[in-house]
Coordinates of C-alpha atoms and ligand atoms in Angstrom, one line a residue:
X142 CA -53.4 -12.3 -0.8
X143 CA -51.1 -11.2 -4.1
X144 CA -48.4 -13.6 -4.2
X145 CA -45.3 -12.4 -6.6
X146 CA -45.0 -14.7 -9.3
X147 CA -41.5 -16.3 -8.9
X148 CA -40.0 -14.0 -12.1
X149 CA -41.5 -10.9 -10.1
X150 CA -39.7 -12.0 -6.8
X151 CA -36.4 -12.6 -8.5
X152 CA -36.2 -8.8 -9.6
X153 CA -37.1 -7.2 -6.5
X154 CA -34.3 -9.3 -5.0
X155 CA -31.2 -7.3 -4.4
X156 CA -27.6 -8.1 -3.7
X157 CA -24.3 -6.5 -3.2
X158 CA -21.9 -5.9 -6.3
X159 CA -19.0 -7.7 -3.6
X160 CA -22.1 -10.7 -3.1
X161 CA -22.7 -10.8 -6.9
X162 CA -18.4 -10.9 -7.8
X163 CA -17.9 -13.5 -5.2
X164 CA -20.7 -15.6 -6.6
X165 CA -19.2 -15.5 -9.9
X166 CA -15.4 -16.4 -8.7
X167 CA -17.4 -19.6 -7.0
X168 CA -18.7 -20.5 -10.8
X169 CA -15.6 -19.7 -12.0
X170 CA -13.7 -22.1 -9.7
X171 CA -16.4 -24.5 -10.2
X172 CA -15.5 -24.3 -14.6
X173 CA -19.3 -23.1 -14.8
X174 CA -18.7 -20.7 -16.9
X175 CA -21.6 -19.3 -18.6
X176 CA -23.0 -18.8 -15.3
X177 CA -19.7 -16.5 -14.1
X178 CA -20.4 -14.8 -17.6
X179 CA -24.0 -13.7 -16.9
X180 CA -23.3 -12.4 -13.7
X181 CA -20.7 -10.2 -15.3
X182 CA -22.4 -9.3 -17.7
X183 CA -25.4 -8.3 -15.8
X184 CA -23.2 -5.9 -13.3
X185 CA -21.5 -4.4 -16.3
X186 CA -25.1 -3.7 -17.9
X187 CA -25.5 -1.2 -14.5
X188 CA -22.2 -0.4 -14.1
X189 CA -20.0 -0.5 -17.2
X190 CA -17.5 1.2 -15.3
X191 CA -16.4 -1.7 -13.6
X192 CA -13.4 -2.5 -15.6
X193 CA -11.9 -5.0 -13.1
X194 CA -15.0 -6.9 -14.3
X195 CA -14.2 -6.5 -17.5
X196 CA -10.7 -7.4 -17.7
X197 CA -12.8 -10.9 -16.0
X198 CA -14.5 -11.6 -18.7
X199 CA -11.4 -10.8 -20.7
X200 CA -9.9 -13.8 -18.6
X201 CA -12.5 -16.2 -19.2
X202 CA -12.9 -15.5 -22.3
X203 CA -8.9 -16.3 -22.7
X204 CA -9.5 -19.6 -20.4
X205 CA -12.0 -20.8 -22.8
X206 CA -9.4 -20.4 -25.5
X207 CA -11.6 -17.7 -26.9
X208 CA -8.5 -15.5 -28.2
X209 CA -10.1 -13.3 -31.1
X210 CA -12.9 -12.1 -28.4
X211 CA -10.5 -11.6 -25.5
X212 CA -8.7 -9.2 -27.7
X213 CA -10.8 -6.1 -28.0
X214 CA -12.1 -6.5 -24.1
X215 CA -8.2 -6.4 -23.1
X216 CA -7.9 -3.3 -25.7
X217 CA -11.0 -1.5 -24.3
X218 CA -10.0 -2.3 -20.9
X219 CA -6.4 -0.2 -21.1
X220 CA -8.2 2.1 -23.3
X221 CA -10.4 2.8 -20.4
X222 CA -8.0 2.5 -18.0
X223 CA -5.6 5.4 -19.5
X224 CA -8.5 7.4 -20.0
X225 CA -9.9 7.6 -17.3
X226 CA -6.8 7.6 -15.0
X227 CA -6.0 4.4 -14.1
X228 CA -2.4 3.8 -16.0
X229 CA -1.3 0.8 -13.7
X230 CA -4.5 -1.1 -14.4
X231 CA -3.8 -0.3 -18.2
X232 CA -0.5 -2.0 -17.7
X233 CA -2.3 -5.1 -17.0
X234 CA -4.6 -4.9 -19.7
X235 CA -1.7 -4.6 -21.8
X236 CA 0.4 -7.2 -20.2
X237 CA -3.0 -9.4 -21.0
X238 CA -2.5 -8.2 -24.5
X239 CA 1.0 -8.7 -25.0
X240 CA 0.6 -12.5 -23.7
X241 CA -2.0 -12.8 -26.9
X242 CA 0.8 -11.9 -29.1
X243 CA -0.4 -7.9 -29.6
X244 CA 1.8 -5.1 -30.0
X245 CA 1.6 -3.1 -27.4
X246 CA 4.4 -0.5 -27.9
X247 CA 2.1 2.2 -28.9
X248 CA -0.3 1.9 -26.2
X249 CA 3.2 2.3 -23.7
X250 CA 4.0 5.2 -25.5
X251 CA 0.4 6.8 -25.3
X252 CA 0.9 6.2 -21.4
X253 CA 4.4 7.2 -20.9
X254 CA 3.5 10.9 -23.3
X255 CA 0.1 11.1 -21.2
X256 CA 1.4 10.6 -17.7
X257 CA 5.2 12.0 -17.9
X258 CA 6.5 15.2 -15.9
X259 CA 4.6 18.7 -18.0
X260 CA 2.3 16.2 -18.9
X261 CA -0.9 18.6 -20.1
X262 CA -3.4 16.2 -18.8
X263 CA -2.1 15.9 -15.5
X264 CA -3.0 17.8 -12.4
X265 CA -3.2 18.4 -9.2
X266 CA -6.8 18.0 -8.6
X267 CA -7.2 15.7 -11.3
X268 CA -9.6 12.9 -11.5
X269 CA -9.5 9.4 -11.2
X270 CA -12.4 6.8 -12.3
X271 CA -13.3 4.7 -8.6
X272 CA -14.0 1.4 -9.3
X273 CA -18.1 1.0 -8.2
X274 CA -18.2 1.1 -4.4
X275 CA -18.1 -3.1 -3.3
X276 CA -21.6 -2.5 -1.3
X277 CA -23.5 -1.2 -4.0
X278 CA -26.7 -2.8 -4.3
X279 CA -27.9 -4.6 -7.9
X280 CA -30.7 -6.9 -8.9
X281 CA -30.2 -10.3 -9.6
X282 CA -29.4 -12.0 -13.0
X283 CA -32.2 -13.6 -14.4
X284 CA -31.9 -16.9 -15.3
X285 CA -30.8 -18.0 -18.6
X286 CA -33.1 -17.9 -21.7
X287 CA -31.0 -20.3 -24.1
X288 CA -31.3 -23.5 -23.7
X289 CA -28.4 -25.7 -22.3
X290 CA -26.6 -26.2 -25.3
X291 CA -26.4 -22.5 -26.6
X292 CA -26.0 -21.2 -22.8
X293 CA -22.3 -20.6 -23.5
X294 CA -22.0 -19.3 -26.7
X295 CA -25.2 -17.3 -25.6
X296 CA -23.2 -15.9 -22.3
X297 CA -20.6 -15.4 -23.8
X298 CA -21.9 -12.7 -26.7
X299 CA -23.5 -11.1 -24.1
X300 CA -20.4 -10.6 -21.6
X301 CA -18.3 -9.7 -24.6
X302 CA -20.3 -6.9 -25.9
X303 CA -20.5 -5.3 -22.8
X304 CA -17.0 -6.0 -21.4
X305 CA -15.4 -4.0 -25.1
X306 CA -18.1 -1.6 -25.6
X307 CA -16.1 2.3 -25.2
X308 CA -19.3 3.7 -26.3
X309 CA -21.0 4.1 -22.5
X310 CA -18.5 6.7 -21.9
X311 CA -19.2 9.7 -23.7
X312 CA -16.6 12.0 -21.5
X313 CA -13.6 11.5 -20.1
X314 CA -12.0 13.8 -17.4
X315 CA -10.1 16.5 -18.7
X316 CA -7.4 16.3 -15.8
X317 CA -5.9 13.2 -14.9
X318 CA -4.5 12.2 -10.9
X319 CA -0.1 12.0 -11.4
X320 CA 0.8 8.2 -11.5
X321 CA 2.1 8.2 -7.8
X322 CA 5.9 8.7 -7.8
X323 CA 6.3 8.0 -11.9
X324 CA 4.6 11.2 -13.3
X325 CA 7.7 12.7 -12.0
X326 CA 9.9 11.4 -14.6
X327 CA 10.0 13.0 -18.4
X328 CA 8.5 11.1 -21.1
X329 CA 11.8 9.1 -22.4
X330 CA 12.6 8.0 -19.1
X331 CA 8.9 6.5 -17.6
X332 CA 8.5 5.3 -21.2
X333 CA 11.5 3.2 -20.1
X334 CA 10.5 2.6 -16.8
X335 CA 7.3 1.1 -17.7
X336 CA 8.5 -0.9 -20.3
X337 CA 10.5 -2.9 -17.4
X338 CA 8.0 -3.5 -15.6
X339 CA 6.7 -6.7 -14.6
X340 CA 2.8 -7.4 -14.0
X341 CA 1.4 -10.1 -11.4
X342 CA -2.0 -11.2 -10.9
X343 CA -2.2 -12.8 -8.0
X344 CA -4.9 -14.8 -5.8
X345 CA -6.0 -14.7 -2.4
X346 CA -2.9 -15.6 0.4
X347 CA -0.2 -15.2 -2.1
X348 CA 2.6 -13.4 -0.4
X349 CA 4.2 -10.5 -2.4
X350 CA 7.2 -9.6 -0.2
X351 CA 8.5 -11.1 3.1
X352 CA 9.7 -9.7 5.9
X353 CA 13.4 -10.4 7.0
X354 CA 13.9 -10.9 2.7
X355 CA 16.1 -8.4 0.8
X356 CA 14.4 -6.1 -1.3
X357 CA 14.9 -5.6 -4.8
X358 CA 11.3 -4.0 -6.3
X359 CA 8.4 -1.6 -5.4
X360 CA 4.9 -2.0 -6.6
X361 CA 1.7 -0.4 -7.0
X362 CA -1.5 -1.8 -6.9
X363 CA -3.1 -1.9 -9.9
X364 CA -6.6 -3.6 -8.4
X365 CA -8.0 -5.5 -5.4
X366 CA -6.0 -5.4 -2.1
X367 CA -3.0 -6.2 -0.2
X368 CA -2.3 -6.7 3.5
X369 CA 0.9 -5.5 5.2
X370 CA 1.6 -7.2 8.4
X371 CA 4.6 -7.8 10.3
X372 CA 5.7 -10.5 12.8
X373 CA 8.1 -8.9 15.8
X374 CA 11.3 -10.3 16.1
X375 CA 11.1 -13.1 18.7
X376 CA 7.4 -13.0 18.9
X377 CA 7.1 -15.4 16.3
X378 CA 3.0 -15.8 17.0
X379 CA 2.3 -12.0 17.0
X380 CA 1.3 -10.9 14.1
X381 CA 0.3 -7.0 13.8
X382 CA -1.4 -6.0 10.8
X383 CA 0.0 -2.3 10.0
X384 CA -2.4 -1.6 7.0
X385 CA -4.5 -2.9 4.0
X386 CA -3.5 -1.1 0.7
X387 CA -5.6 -1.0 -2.5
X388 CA -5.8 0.3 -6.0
X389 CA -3.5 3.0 -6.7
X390 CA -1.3 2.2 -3.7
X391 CA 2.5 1.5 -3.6
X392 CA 4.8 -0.7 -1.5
X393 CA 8.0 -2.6 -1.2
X394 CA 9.5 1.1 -1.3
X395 CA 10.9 0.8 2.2
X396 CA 13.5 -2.0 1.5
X397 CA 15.2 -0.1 -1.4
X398 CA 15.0 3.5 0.1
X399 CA 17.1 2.0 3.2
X400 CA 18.9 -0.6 1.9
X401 CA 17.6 -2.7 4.6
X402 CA 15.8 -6.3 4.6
X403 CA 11.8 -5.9 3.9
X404 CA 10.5 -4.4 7.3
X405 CA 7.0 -6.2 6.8
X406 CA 5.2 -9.5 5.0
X407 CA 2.7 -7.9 2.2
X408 CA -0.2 -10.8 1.1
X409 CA -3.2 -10.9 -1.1
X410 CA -6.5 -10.6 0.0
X411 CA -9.3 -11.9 -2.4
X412 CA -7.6 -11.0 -5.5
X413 CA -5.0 -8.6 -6.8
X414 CA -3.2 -7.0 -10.1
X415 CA 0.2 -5.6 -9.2
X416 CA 2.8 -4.2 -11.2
X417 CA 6.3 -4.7 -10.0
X418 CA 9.3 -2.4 -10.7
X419 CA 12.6 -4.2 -10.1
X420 CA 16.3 -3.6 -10.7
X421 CA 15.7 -3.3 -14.4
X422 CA 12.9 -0.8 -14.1
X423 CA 15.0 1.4 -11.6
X424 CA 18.2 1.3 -13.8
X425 CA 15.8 2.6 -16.6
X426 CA 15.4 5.6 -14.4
X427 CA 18.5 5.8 -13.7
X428 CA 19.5 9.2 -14.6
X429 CA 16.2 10.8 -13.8
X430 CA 17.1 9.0 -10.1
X431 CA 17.1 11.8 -7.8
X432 CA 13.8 12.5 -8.8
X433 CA 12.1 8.7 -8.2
X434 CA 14.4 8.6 -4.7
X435 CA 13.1 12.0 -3.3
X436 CA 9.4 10.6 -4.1
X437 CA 10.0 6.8 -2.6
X438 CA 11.8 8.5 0.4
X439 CA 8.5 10.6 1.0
X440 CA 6.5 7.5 1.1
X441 CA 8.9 5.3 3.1
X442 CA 9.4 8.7 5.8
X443 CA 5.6 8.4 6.5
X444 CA 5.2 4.6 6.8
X445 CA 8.4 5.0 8.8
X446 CA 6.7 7.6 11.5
X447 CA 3.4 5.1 11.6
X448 CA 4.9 2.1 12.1
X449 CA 7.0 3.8 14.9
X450 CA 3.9 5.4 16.6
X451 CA 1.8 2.1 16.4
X452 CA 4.8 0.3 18.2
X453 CA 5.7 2.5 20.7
X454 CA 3.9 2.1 24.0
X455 CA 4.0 6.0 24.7
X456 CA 1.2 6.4 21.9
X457 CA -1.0 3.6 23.6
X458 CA -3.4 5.0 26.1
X459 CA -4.9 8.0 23.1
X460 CA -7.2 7.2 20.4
X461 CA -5.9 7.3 17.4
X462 CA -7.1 11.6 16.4
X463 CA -5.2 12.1 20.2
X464 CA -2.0 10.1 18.6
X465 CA -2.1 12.4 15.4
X466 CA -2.4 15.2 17.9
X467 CA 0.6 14.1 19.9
X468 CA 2.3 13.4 17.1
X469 CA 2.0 16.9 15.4
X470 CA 4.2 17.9 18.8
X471 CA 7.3 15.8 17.8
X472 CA 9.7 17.1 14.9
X473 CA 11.2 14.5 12.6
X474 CA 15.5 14.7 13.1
X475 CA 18.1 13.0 11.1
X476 CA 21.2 12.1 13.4
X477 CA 24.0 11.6 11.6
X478 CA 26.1 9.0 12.7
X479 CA 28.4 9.8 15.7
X480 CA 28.0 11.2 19.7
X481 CA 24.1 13.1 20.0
X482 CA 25.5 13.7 23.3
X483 CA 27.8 12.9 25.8
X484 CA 27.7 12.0 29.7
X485 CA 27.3 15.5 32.0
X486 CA 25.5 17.5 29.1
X487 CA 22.0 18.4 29.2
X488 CA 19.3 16.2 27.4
X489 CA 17.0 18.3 25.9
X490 CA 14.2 16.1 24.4
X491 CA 13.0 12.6 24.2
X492 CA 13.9 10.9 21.1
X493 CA 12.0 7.9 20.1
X494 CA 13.4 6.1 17.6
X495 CA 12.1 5.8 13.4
X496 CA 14.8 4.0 11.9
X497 CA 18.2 3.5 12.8
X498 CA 19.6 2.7 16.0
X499 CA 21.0 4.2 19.1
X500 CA 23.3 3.3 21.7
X501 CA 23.4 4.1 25.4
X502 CA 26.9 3.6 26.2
X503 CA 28.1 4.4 30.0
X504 CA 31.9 4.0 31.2
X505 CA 34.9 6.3 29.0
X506 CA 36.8 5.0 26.1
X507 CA 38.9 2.8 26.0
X508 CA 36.4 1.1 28.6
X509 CA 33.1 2.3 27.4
X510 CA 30.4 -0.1 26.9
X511 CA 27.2 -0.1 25.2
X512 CA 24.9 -0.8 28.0
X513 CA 21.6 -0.6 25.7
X514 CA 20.4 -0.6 21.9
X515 CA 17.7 1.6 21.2
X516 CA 16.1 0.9 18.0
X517 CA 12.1 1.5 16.1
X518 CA 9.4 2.2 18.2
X519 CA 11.5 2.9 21.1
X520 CA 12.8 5.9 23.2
X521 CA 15.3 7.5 25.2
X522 CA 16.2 10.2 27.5
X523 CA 13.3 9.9 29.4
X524 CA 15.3 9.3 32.6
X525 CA 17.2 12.4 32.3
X526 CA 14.0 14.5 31.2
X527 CA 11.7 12.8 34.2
X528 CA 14.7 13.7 37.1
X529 CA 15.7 17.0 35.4
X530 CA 19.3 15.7 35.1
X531 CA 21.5 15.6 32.5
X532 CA 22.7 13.1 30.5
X533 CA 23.9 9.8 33.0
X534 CA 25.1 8.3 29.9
X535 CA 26.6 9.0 26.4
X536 CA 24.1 8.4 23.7
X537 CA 25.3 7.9 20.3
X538 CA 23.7 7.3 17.0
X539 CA 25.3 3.6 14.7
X540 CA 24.3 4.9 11.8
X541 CA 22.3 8.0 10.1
X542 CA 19.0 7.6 12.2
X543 CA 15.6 9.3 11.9
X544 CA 14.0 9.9 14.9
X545 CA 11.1 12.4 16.5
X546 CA 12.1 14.3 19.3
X547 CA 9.9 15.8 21.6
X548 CA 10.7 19.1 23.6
X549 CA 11.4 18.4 27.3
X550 CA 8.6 21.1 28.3
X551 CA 5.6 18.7 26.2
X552 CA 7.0 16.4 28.2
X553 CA 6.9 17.4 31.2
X554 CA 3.5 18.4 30.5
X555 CA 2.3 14.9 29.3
X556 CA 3.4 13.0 32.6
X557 CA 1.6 15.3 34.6
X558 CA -1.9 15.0 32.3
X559 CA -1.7 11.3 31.2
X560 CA -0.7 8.9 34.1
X561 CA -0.5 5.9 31.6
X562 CA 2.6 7.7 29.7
X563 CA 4.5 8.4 33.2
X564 CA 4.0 4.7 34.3
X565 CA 5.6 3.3 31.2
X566 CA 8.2 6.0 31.1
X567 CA 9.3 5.5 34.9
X568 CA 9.2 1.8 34.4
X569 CA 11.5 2.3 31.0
X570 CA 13.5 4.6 33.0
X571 CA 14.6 2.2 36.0
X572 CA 15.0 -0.9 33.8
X573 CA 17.8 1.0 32.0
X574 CA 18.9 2.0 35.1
X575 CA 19.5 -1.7 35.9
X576 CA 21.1 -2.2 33.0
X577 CA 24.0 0.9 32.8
X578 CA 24.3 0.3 36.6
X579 CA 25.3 -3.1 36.5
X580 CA 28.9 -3.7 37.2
X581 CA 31.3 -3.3 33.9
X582 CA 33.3 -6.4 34.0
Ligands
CMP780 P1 9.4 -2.9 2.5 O1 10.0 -2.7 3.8 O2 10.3 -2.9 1.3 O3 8.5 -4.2 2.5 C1 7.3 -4.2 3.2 C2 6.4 -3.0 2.8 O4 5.2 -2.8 3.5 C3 7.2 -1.7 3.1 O5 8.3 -1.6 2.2 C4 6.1 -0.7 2.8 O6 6.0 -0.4 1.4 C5 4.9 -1.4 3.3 N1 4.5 -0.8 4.7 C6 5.2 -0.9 5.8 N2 4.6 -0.3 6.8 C7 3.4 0.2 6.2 C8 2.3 1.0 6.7 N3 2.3 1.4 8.0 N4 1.4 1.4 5.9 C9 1.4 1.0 4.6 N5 2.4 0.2 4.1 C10 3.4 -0.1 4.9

């Protein structure tokens, strides 16, 4: 029988890119460098759009205190980056590049004149280089041909001319995807903007933003992935993880949009590039404001509804296309602050709670009392809407508070087809009832 020669067997071998990156961190970690450098090297010989590779090589290069060949893979990496749609990994490239003591200034204009409001290359169906999907399947590196004293210098050549070669892409798209929420600002003022901003490349567990801290930035995520998990008050242990964001995502919005603490804990997995916009970058936007706020409040309005939906028990018993569905039957209100209604009128829809917070207050000033607090994830008026009654209490809104209100007829409709969501709404309805029946002192 045939038996592949060692040499043969090592090319039919195939791995995943995710296999072949992780392999490489390990020789990083472990200083065996020429080693990380070959694998790099051999992923960007099939895939030299892998720019995140790229900008690695860029890094060891830097670690090895080789600063003249860093240079032009940290150029061809924003380069790349801008033309190809990726802006916020540029700003990375050319934080890299400002750290080597490069001017950078024209580069940040190129972006801001590229990427700015009327921006020609900008639109709506514009494209965006993906990074090469994790699970895509390469050979393996063959071994190394210099012998152990050259093996660096050798790598090295190798990884560099592949990591700040341009020349592999002959066309770039002629439409680029908006810069989320930025494109919306003129030339002068994201030219300021991204000047401000800060750029953080983190490792794996690092924790970007806490929950309960106040919040003074947003980010997007320039590459790898984030995490965004939050702890319920009280329930120290429980941790619910409410999504994993990755390149070209934003966070941190919520905080500023409602001047409240940060309503989740965001953490790195693996690996990731952020760039941070704080007080400094907002204040360069300052007059262009409107603009940036209408855009952030978008964002925070649908993480807002989710985070709602995935803690209210009345979603629970439908899979999630049977939650969008229910969902699509509730319209998104803004209460102002002050009386939704009083005692004796009629309720006319279920409200469950976005942000904010309501009160259930029973008894007539001067003696009224807030029997309840109603706040995210949580509803009211079921009690009314269940008995067909009106309103047994006065509910009133602390603040401005978003909430979706259903119709009392869906309702209706929904206890008598799903028996999970009348259990939980009869078992709400009669532990409130304990509570506004109990005696006012
Ligand atoms: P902030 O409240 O400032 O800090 C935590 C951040 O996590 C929050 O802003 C949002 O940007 C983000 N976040 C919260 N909920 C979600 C969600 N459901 N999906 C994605 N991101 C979220």
């Amino acid at each position: 029988m045939a038996v592949d020669s060692p040499a043969a067997a090592w090319h039919h071998h195939r791995v995943r890119l995710d296999e072949l990156r992780t392999l490489a961190l390990r020789h990083l970690a472990a200083s065996e460098y020429a080693a990380a450098l070959r694998i790099h090297a051999h992923i960007l010989a099939a895939l030299p759009q892998d720019l995140d590779g790229r900008m690695r090589v860029g890094d060891i290069c830097v670690r090895l205190g080789q600063l003249d060949l860093a240079r032009p893979v940290y150029a061809a990496v924003a380069y790349l980056d801008v033309q190809t749609g990726r802006p916020a990994h540029a700003l990375v490239a050319l934080a890299a590049l400002r750290d080597l003591g490069e001017q950078v200034e024209p580069l940040l204009e190129a972006i801001a004149r590229l990427y700015a409001v009327g921006s020609p290359r900008i639109g709506r169906v514009g494209a965006r280089l993906s990074p090469p999907a994790p699970e895509r399947e390469l050979g393996l590196p063959a071994p190394p041909r210099a012998r152990a004293g050259g093996e660096l210098a050798e790598a090295l050549r190798a990884a560099v001319s592949r990591a700040a070669e341009t020349a592999s892409f002959r066309q770039f798209p002629a439409q680029l995807q908006p810069l989320p929420l930025l494109s919306e600002l003129t030339e002068a003022a994201l030219h300021r903007v991204l000047q401000a901003a800060t750029v953080h490349r983190l490792t794996h567990g690092a924790q970007v933003v806490r929950q309960g801290d106040p919040g003074k930035s947003f980010y997007f995520v320039a590459a790898g992935e984030v995490r965004v998990v939050r702890r319920e008050p009280g329930g120290a242990a429980v941790e619910t993880e409410l999504a994993r964001l990755y390149e070209g995502a934003l966070f941190g919005e919520m905080a500023l949009i409602q001047a409240e603490p940060r309503s989740a804990s965001v953490e790195v997995v693996g690996a990731a590039d952020l760039v941070a916009f704080g007080a400094g970058a907002i204040r360069a936007a300052a007059d262009e404001l409107p603009a940036l706020a209408a855009a952030l409040a978008r964002y925070t309005r649908e993480r807002l509804v989710r985070n709602a939906v995935a803690a209210s028990p009345l979603f629970a018993p439908f899979s999630p296309a049977e939650r969008l569905e229910l969902l699509g039957r509730f319209t998104l209100c803004e209460l102002p602050a002050g009386v939704v209604h009083r005692r004796g009128e009629p309720v006319e829809a279920l409200l469950l709670v976005v942000a904010g917070e309501l009160s259930v207050v029973r008894g007539e000033p001067p003696f009224d009392e807030v029997a309840a607090r109603v706040g995210p994830g949580e509803c009211v008026g079921e009690a009314e809407l269940l008995a067909e009654q009106p309103a047994t209490t006065t509910l009133r809104a602390e603040r401005p508070t978003l909430a979706l209100s259903l119709s009392a007829d869906y309702l209706r409709r929904l206890v008598l087809t799903v028996p999970e969501v009348r259990a939980f709404l009869e078992s709400q309805a009669s532990r409130r009832l304990l509570l506004i029946e109990e005696p006012l002192i």
